[in-house]
Amino acid sequence: MRFSWNVTGAFIVGGAVSLAVAALVHPGTAGVSSASASHDSVIAQTPWGPLTESDRDFVVKVRAAGLWEYPVGQLGLQKGSTEAVVIASRHLIDGHAALDATCRKIAPMLNIMLPNSASPQQQGFVSALTEDAREQFDSDFSNILRMTHGSIFNTVAKIRSTTKNTLVRALADQANDTVLDHITVMERTGLVNFDQTLLRQTTPPNLPASDLTPPPPSLGQSTVVLTPPSNATSTPANIDAIIGVGAGAAPSST
């Protein structure tokens, strides 16, 4: 299937906003609740600072992003026809494996349930790129990933500047570096159409919330792990050092 920006404008727009805070809110699933009207409301007091709905949603959306961008990176290693696209694909795999490790480390500490699969919209990106002809893949890959990372960048900055939770702040620090790196390698492909990409990045979605929400994990399902490459250069946040625990020690309040 040829992935057309003109034909699938709504599809692309929804995907961009699927990484925004509100797009991942789903009552009672994947650790995200919409019970409170205020996304800044404190939902838990933890040893590492108060946890807000925005904090919790951020951890979930970082996990969900990796669940589709990691396989897209693997796809890029197979279908990418330029060295720049192959390099960008390696960065996706490397960066999201490290982010995922941090998410899986802090989620149980904060009592957050993580999804095991991306949202239907995000899975649609993977399907579309999988079906792309080789000559179309590089362009669609570069523009879709530049748009989605551009959408999440402001959210990362907001969380980093407002969260009072030490663990969420550590994840935001790591995400900031990773997202900026991924934006940069997408732009280095020379294939990003900035007019179209920025328009879709800033246009409100026109899709049902169900398409933008990662499903909850099945009962008893093992946690999906994004395995880092053998030559990984990205590292997870050192949570044990941040919270001041030694090997085998229990977490303590900071």
mmCIF file of C-alpha atoms in Angstrom, residues 108-221:
data_model
loop_
_atom_site.group_PDB
_atom_site.id
_atom_site.type_symbol
_atom_site.label_atom_id
_atom_site.label_comp_id
_atom_site.label_asym_id
_atom_site.label_seq_id
_atom_site.Cartn_x
_atom_site.Cartn_y
_atom_site.Cartn_z
ATOM 1 C CA PRO A 108 5.973 -0.743 39.477
ATOM 2 C CA MET A 109 7.533 1.704 41.919
ATOM 3 C CA LEU A 110 4.805 4.206 41.047
ATOM 4 C CA ASN A 111 2.041 1.592 40.685
ATOM 5 C CA ILE A 112 1.580 2.321 36.979
ATOM 6 C CA MET A 113 0.276 -0.373 34.652
ATOM 7 C CA LEU A 114 2.120 -0.297 31.328
ATOM 8 C CA PRO A 115 0.602 -1.334 27.985
ATOM 9 C CA ASN A 116 2.084 -4.232 26.039
ATOM 10 C CA SER A 117 1.068 -2.950 22.626
ATOM 11 C CA ALA A 118 0.780 0.423 20.951
ATOM 12 C CA SER A 119 -2.512 2.149 20.173
ATOM 13 C CA PRO A 120 -4.461 1.126 17.041
ATOM 14 C CA GLN A 121 -3.358 4.384 15.425
ATOM 15 C CA GLN A 122 0.287 3.739 16.200
ATOM 16 C CA GLN A 123 -0.031 0.161 14.988
ATOM 17 C CA GLY A 124 -1.479 1.630 11.804
ATOM 18 C CA PHE A 125 1.763 3.520 11.244
ATOM 19 C CA VAL A 126 3.682 0.274 11.472
ATOM 20 C CA SER A 127 1.314 -1.466 9.054
ATOM 21 C CA ALA A 128 1.449 1.383 6.543
ATOM 22 C CA LEU A 129 5.243 1.493 6.570
ATOM 23 C CA THR A 130 5.410 -2.290 6.327
ATOM 24 C CA GLU A 131 3.310 -2.189 3.154
ATOM 25 C CA ASP A 132 5.191 0.751 1.632
ATOM 26 C CA ALA A 133 7.104 0.136 -1.548
ATOM 27 C CA ARG A 134 10.828 0.492 -0.943
ATOM 28 C CA GLU A 135 11.054 3.738 -2.901
ATOM 29 C CA GLN A 136 8.247 5.278 -0.806
ATOM 30 C CA PHE A 137 9.390 3.969 2.552
ATOM 31 C CA ASP A 138 12.252 6.386 3.168
ATOM 32 C CA SER A 139 10.083 9.476 2.701
ATOM 33 C CA ASP A 140 7.136 8.218 4.762
ATOM 34 C CA PHE A 141 9.453 6.958 7.498
ATOM 35 C CA SER A 142 11.259 10.295 7.807
ATOM 36 C CA ASN A 143 8.125 12.447 7.776
ATOM 37 C CA ILE A 144 6.011 10.326 10.115
ATOM 38 C CA LEU A 145 8.764 9.985 12.702
ATOM 39 C CA ARG A 146 9.749 13.661 12.479
ATOM 40 C CA MET A 147 6.127 14.632 13.044
ATOM 41 C CA THR A 148 5.499 12.333 16.012
ATOM 42 C CA HIS A 149 8.728 13.287 17.744
ATOM 43 C CA GLY A 150 8.031 16.961 17.130
ATOM 44 C CA SER A 151 4.632 16.493 18.779
ATOM 45 C CA ILE A 152 6.023 14.875 21.899
ATOM 46 C CA PHE A 153 8.935 17.280 22.345
ATOM 47 C CA ASN A 154 6.875 20.054 23.931
ATOM 48 C CA THR A 155 5.149 17.560 26.211
ATOM 49 C CA VAL A 156 8.494 16.272 27.464
ATOM 50 C CA ALA A 157 9.569 19.833 28.269
ATOM 51 C CA LYS A 158 6.339 20.547 30.130
ATOM 52 C CA ILE A 159 6.604 17.419 32.250
ATOM 53 C CA ARG A 160 10.267 18.099 33.000
ATOM 54 C CA SER A 161 9.528 21.645 34.107
ATOM 55 C CA THR A 162 6.466 20.868 36.241
ATOM 56 C CA THR A 163 6.728 17.393 37.773
ATOM 57 C CA LYS A 164 7.561 17.096 41.452
ATOM 58 C CA ASN A 165 8.270 13.382 41.150
ATOM 59 C CA THR A 166 11.952 12.416 41.077
ATOM 60 C CA LEU A 167 11.420 9.254 39.009
ATOM 61 C CA VAL A 168 9.263 10.957 36.392
ATOM 62 C CA ARG A 169 11.795 13.773 36.180
ATOM 63 C CA ALA A 170 14.552 11.253 35.472
ATOM 64 C CA LEU A 171 12.498 9.711 32.670
ATOM 65 C CA ALA A 172 11.789 13.185 31.244
ATOM 66 C CA ASP A 173 15.507 14.005 31.244
ATOM 67 C CA GLN A 174 16.225 10.843 29.302
ATOM 68 C CA ALA A 175 13.272 11.341 26.952
ATOM 69 C CA ASN A 176 14.326 14.903 26.189
ATOM 70 C CA ASP A 177 17.742 13.759 24.982
ATOM 71 C CA THR A 178 16.303 10.822 23.049
ATOM 72 C CA VAL A 179 13.523 12.730 21.307
ATOM 73 C CA LEU A 180 15.863 15.537 20.266
ATOM 74 C CA ASP A 181 18.287 12.962 18.898
ATOM 75 C CA HIS A 182 15.515 11.284 16.900
ATOM 76 C CA ILE A 183 14.271 14.608 15.524
ATOM 77 C CA THR A 184 17.825 15.375 14.417
ATOM 78 C CA VAL A 185 18.461 12.070 12.637
ATOM 79 C CA MET A 186 15.117 12.309 10.818
ATOM 80 C CA GLU A 187 16.014 15.775 9.560
ATOM 81 C CA ARG A 188 19.412 14.517 8.431
ATOM 82 C CA THR A 189 17.741 12.165 5.958
ATOM 83 C CA GLY A 190 16.995 15.259 3.844
ATOM 84 C CA LEU A 191 13.501 13.905 3.194
ATOM 85 C CA VAL A 192 11.407 15.853 5.713
ATOM 86 C CA ASN A 193 8.750 18.066 4.134
ATOM 87 C CA PHE A 194 8.575 20.689 6.862
ATOM 88 C CA ASP A 195 5.479 22.465 5.554
ATOM 89 C CA GLN A 196 3.367 19.312 5.566
ATOM 90 C CA THR A 197 4.941 17.795 8.659
ATOM 91 C CA LEU A 198 4.552 20.875 10.844
ATOM 92 C CA LEU A 199 0.992 21.415 9.625
ATOM 93 C CA ARG A 200 0.000 17.901 10.636
ATOM 94 C CA GLN A 201 1.978 18.172 13.856
ATOM 95 C CA THR A 202 -0.108 21.162 14.973
ATOM 96 C CA THR A 203 -3.531 20.226 13.547
ATOM 97 C CA PRO A 204 -6.066 18.831 16.043
ATOM 98 C CA PRO A 205 -6.982 15.136 15.574
ATOM 99 C CA ASN A 206 -10.233 13.947 14.096
ATOM 100 C CA LEU A 207 -10.247 10.409 15.407
ATOM 101 C CA PRO A 208 -12.057 8.539 18.209
ATOM 102 C CA ALA A 209 -10.194 8.180 21.491
ATOM 103 C CA SER A 210 -10.276 4.402 21.107
ATOM 104 C CA ASP A 211 -7.929 4.680 18.112
ATOM 105 C CA LEU A 212 -5.471 6.720 20.133
ATOM 106 C CA THR A 213 -5.359 4.597 23.283
ATOM 107 C CA PRO A 214 -2.963 1.689 23.888
ATOM 108 C CA PRO A 215 -4.912 -1.353 25.088
ATOM 109 C CA PRO A 216 -4.313 -2.695 28.601
ATOM 110 C CA PRO A 217 -2.170 -5.819 28.910
ATOM 111 C CA SER A 218 -3.991 -9.135 28.992
ATOM 112 C CA LEU A 219 -4.304 -10.871 32.342
ATOM 113 C CA GLY A 220 -1.207 -12.943 32.971
ATOM 114 C CA GLN A 221 0.591 -11.618 29.900
#
